[in-house]
Amino acid sequence: MAIELKPEHQRIVEDAVQSGHYRSVDEFVDEAFAAWRTRDNQPRFDTKKARAAADRIRELHKGLSLQGLKIKDLVNEGRR
């Protein structure tokens, strides 16, 4: 398979090899595919689950009460 790179991508690959970070273009491409496989196997961000979690937190927050105490008073109580 022959792949034609954009000039800026070709420069990136050439610079990476010339700098000594990679021994060859093949090594660069192998590592790029390995990184892609790793990223592709990561769990996707689930917007629906995130919204549901935020809704649950808001509901819990509604039920919280300091019963007239100040945060400073609670901190001092915890130190006793």
Tab-separated table of N, CA and C in Angstrom:
chain	number	residue	atom	x	y	z
A	1	MET	N	0.853	-1.170	0.000
A	1	MET	CA	0.000	0.000	0.000
A	1	MET	C	0.899	1.233	0.000
A	2	ALA	N	0.598	2.141	-0.868
A	2	ALA	CA	1.350	3.395	-0.921
A	2	ALA	C	0.483	4.505	-0.344
A	3	ILE	N	1.071	5.288	0.526
A	3	ILE	CA	0.342	6.395	1.147
A	3	ILE	C	1.104	7.679	0.873
A	4	GLU	N	0.374	8.687	0.413
A	4	GLU	CA	0.998	9.983	0.169
A	4	GLU	C	0.673	10.902	1.343
A	5	LEU	N	1.728	11.400	1.975
A	5	LEU	CA	1.545	12.276	3.133
A	5	LEU	C	1.479	13.732	2.695
A	6	LYS	N	0.765	14.516	3.481
A	6	LYS	CA	0.798	15.963	3.286
A	6	LYS	C	2.222	16.427	3.574
A	7	PRO	N	2.653	17.507	2.936
A	7	PRO	CA	4.036	17.970	3.158
A	7	PRO	C	4.369	18.206	4.636
A	8	GLU	N	3.442	18.783	5.414
A	8	GLU	CA	3.740	19.038	6.829
A	8	GLU	C	3.879	17.732	7.614
A	9	HIS	N	3.107	16.708	7.245
A	9	HIS	CA	3.218	15.414	7.924
A	9	HIS	C	4.530	14.731	7.541
A	10	GLN	N	4.904	14.863	6.288
A	10	GLN	CA	6.164	14.285	5.837
A	10	GLN	C	7.342	14.918	6.586
A	11	ARG	N	7.282	16.239	6.798
A	11	ARG	CA	8.341	16.926	7.542
A	11	ARG	C	8.411	16.423	8.987
A	12	ILE	N	7.254	16.194	9.589
A	12	ILE	CA	7.229	15.698	10.973
A	12	ILE	C	7.915	14.341	11.062
A	13	VAL	N	7.578	13.456	10.132
A	13	VAL	CA	8.175	12.120	10.128
A	13	VAL	C	9.676	12.219	9.887
A	14	GLU	N	10.075	12.985	8.896
A	14	GLU	CA	11.494	13.128	8.584
A	14	GLU	C	12.264	13.727	9.756
A	15	ASP	N	11.702	14.744	10.392
A	15	ASP	CA	12.359	15.363	11.548
A	15	ASP	C	12.512	14.363	12.703
A	16	ALA	N	11.472	13.550	12.914
A	16	ALA	CA	11.517	12.567	13.996
A	16	ALA	C	12.617	11.540	13.757
A	17	VAL	N	12.782	11.126	12.508
A	17	VAL	CA	13.821	10.148	12.184
A	17	VAL	C	15.201	10.809	12.243
A	18	GLN	N	15.335	11.987	11.657
A	18	GLN	CA	16.631	12.673	11.636
A	18	GLN	C	17.107	13.058	13.038
A	19	SER	N	16.166	13.347	13.933
A	19	SER	CA	16.542	13.737	15.300
A	19	SER	C	17.002	12.543	16.125
A	20	GLY	N	16.759	11.350	15.611
A	20	GLY	CA	17.162	10.150	16.337
A	20	GLY	C	16.090	9.575	17.234
A	21	HIS	N	14.918	10.198	17.274
A	21	HIS	CA	13.829	9.656	18.082
A	21	HIS	C	13.352	8.314	17.527
A	22	TYR	N	13.485	8.130	16.230
A	22	TYR	CA	13.102	6.884	15.561
A	22	TYR	C	14.232	6.479	14.635
A	23	ARG	N	14.414	5.164	14.492
A	23	ARG	CA	15.476	4.676	13.619
A	23	ARG	C	15.076	4.688	12.154
A	24	SER	N	13.751	4.656	11.906
A	24	SER	CA	13.282	4.609	10.521
A	24	SER	C	11.854	5.119	10.437
A	25	VAL	N	11.416	5.350	9.204
A	25	VAL	CA	10.028	5.751	8.973
A	25	VAL	C	9.104	4.626	9.417
A	26	ASP	N	9.494	3.378	9.149
A	26	ASP	CA	8.673	2.236	9.561
A	26	ASP	C	8.468	2.214	11.075
A	27	GLU	N	9.525	2.501	11.836
A	27	GLU	CA	9.401	2.522	13.295
A	27	GLU	C	8.445	3.629	13.729
A	28	PHE	N	8.546	4.790	13.085
A	28	PHE	CA	7.640	5.898	13.389
A	28	PHE	C	6.190	5.477	13.146
A	29	VAL	N	5.945	4.877	11.990
A	29	VAL	CA	4.581	4.457	11.627
A	29	VAL	C	4.093	3.364	12.575
A	30	ASP	N	4.955	2.417	12.915
A	30	ASP	CA	4.561	1.363	13.858
A	30	ASP	C	4.117	1.962	15.193
A	31	GLU	N	4.885	2.930	15.695
A	31	GLU	CA	4.525	3.547	16.973
A	31	GLU	C	3.246	4.373	16.855
A	32	ALA	N	3.064	5.017	15.720
A	32	ALA	CA	1.832	5.787	15.507
A	32	ALA	C	0.615	4.870	15.541
A	33	PHE	N	0.718	3.712	14.902
A	33	PHE	CA	-0.405	2.762	14.919
A	33	PHE	C	-0.623	2.190	16.315
A	34	ALA	N	0.448	1.929	17.037
A	34	ALA	CA	0.308	1.425	18.407
A	34	ALA	C	-0.403	2.456	19.280
A	35	ALA	N	-0.052	3.723	19.120
A	35	ALA	CA	-0.707	4.786	19.889
A	35	ALA	C	-2.182	4.880	19.508
A	36	TRP	N	-2.463	4.734	18.231
A	36	TRP	CA	-3.857	4.794	17.771
A	36	TRP	C	-4.660	3.643	18.360
A	37	ARG	N	-4.072	2.435	18.364
A	37	ARG	CA	-4.780	1.277	18.932
A	37	ARG	C	-5.072	1.498	20.408
A	38	THR	N	-4.094	2.030	21.135
A	38	THR	CA	-4.275	2.298	22.560
A	38	THR	C	-5.395	3.300	22.779
A	39	ARG	N	-5.357	4.391	22.030
A	39	ARG	CA	-6.383	5.424	22.165
A	39	ARG	C	-7.746	4.899	21.741
A	40	ASP	N	-7.788	4.115	20.683
A	40	ASP	CA	-9.053	3.603	20.167
A	40	ASP	C	-9.713	2.632	21.139
A	41	ASN	N	-8.917	1.987	21.996
A	41	ASN	CA	-9.461	1.018	22.943
A	41	ASN	C	-9.886	1.657	24.266
A	42	GLN	N	-9.704	2.969	24.390
A	42	GLN	CA	-10.109	3.662	25.610
A	42	GLN	C	-11.635	3.804	25.629
A	43	PRO	N	-12.231	3.742	26.817
A	43	PRO	CA	-13.688	3.930	26.888
A	43	PRO	C	-14.066	5.331	26.415
A	44	ARG	N	-15.160	5.393	25.732
A	44	ARG	CA	-15.661	6.668	25.211
A	44	ARG	C	-16.347	7.455	26.330
A	45	PHE	N	-16.257	8.772	26.256
A	45	PHE	CA	-16.964	9.628	27.206
A	45	PHE	C	-18.450	9.505	26.917
A	46	ASP	N	-19.213	9.154	27.920
A	46	ASP	CA	-20.652	8.951	27.756
A	46	ASP	C	-21.393	10.169	28.305
A	47	THR	N	-21.815	11.038	27.413
A	47	THR	CA	-22.495	12.272	27.801
A	47	THR	C	-23.769	11.978	28.585
A	48	LYS	N	-24.486	10.952	28.166
A	48	LYS	CA	-25.748	10.605	28.833
A	48	LYS	C	-25.497	10.208	30.296
A	49	LYS	N	-24.465	9.385	30.530
A	49	LYS	CA	-24.132	8.973	31.901
A	49	LYS	C	-23.651	10.164	32.725
A	50	ALA	N	-22.880	11.052	32.103
A	50	ALA	CA	-22.370	12.225	32.816
A	50	ALA	C	-23.521	13.127	33.248
A	51	ARG	N	-24.482	13.326	32.361
A	51	ARG	CA	-25.647	14.152	32.728
A	51	ARG	C	-26.442	13.521	33.853
A	52	ALA	N	-26.621	12.196	33.787
A	52	ALA	CA	-27.366	11.499	34.834
A	52	ALA	C	-26.641	11.634	36.179
A	53	ALA	N	-25.321	11.521	36.176
A	53	ALA	CA	-24.547	11.673	37.411
A	53	ALA	C	-24.687	13.089	37.956
A	54	ALA	N	-24.620	14.082	37.083
A	54	ALA	CA	-24.766	15.474	37.513
A	54	ALA	C	-26.161	15.698	38.102
A	55	ASP	N	-27.174	15.105	37.494
A	55	ASP	CA	-28.544	15.231	38.017
A	55	ASP	C	-28.654	14.610	39.408
A	56	ARG	N	-28.011	13.449	39.611
A	56	ARG	CA	-28.043	12.806	40.931
A	56	ARG	C	-27.345	13.671	41.972
A	57	ILE	N	-26.232	14.275	41.592
A	57	ILE	CA	-25.505	15.148	42.523
A	57	ILE	C	-26.364	16.348	42.899
A	58	ARG	N	-27.035	16.928	41.908
A	58	ARG	CA	-27.921	18.072	42.209
A	58	ARG	C	-29.035	17.667	43.166
A	59	GLU	N	-29.598	16.477	42.965
A	59	GLU	CA	-30.668	16.012	43.852
A	59	GLU	C	-30.141	15.798	45.273
A	60	LEU	N	-28.956	15.217	45.383
A	60	LEU	CA	-28.363	15.027	46.706
A	60	LEU	C	-28.091	16.361	47.380
A	61	HIS	N	-27.630	17.311	46.598
A	61	HIS	CA	-27.300	18.630	47.136
A	61	HIS	C	-28.524	19.316	47.718
A	62	LYS	N	-29.678	19.095	47.106
A	62	LYS	CA	-30.919	19.709	47.601
A	62	LYS	C	-31.226	19.256	49.023
A	63	GLY	N	-30.875	18.017	49.336
A	63	GLY	CA	-31.190	17.479	50.656
A	63	GLY	C	-30.151	17.801	51.724
A	64	LEU	N	-29.042	18.412	51.342
A	64	LEU	CA	-27.998	18.722	52.311
A	64	LEU	C	-28.351	19.971	53.111
A	65	SER	N	-28.031	19.932	54.364
A	65	SER	CA	-28.298	21.083	55.220
A	65	SER	C	-27.247	21.142	56.310
A	66	LEU	N	-26.808	22.334	56.607
A	66	LEU	CA	-25.863	22.527	57.708
A	66	LEU	C	-26.600	22.876	58.996
A	67	GLN	N	-27.906	22.918	58.927
A	67	GLN	CA	-28.764	23.189	60.077
A	67	GLN	C	-28.333	24.438	60.823
A	68	GLY	N	-28.046	25.490	60.072
A	68	GLY	CA	-27.707	26.770	60.665
A	68	GLY	C	-26.252	26.920	61.078
A	69	LEU	N	-25.470	25.882	60.968
A	69	LEU	CA	-24.055	25.963	61.336
A	69	LEU	C	-23.247	26.563	60.191
A	70	LYS	N	-22.142	27.173	60.568
A	70	LYS	CA	-21.222	27.691	59.562
A	70	LYS	C	-20.147	26.646	59.317
A	71	ILE	N	-19.579	26.658	58.129
A	71	ILE	CA	-18.508	25.721	57.792
A	71	ILE	C	-17.380	25.823	58.820
A	72	LYS	N	-17.049	27.051	59.214
A	72	LYS	CA	-15.979	27.272	60.197
A	72	LYS	C	-16.290	26.541	61.494
A	73	ASP	N	-17.577	26.577	61.915
A	73	ASP	CA	-17.973	25.867	63.149
A	73	ASP	C	-17.794	24.361	62.993
A	74	LEU	N	-18.113	23.832	61.820
A	74	LEU	CA	-17.956	22.396	61.586
A	74	LEU	C	-16.473	21.992	61.606
A	75	VAL	N	-15.639	22.829	61.022
A	75	VAL	CA	-14.203	22.561	61.023
A	75	VAL	C	-13.686	22.525	62.457
A	76	ASN	N	-14.087	23.529	63.241
A	76	ASN	CA	-13.654	23.560	64.643
A	76	ASN	C	-14.174	22.362	65.428
A	77	GLU	N	-15.401	21.938	65.121
A	77	GLU	CA	-15.977	20.751	65.775
A	77	GLU	C	-15.157	19.514	65.450
A	78	GLY	N	-14.711	19.424	64.206
A	78	GLY	CA	-13.913	18.275	63.778
A	78	GLY	C	-12.560	18.226	64.445
A	79	ARG	N	-12.052	19.349	64.872
A	79	ARG	CA	-10.739	19.407	65.523
A	79	ARG	C	-10.781	18.968	66.973
A	80	ARG	N	-11.964	18.938	67.544
A	80	ARG	CA	-12.098	18.572	68.970
A	80	ARG	C	-11.938	17.110	69.187
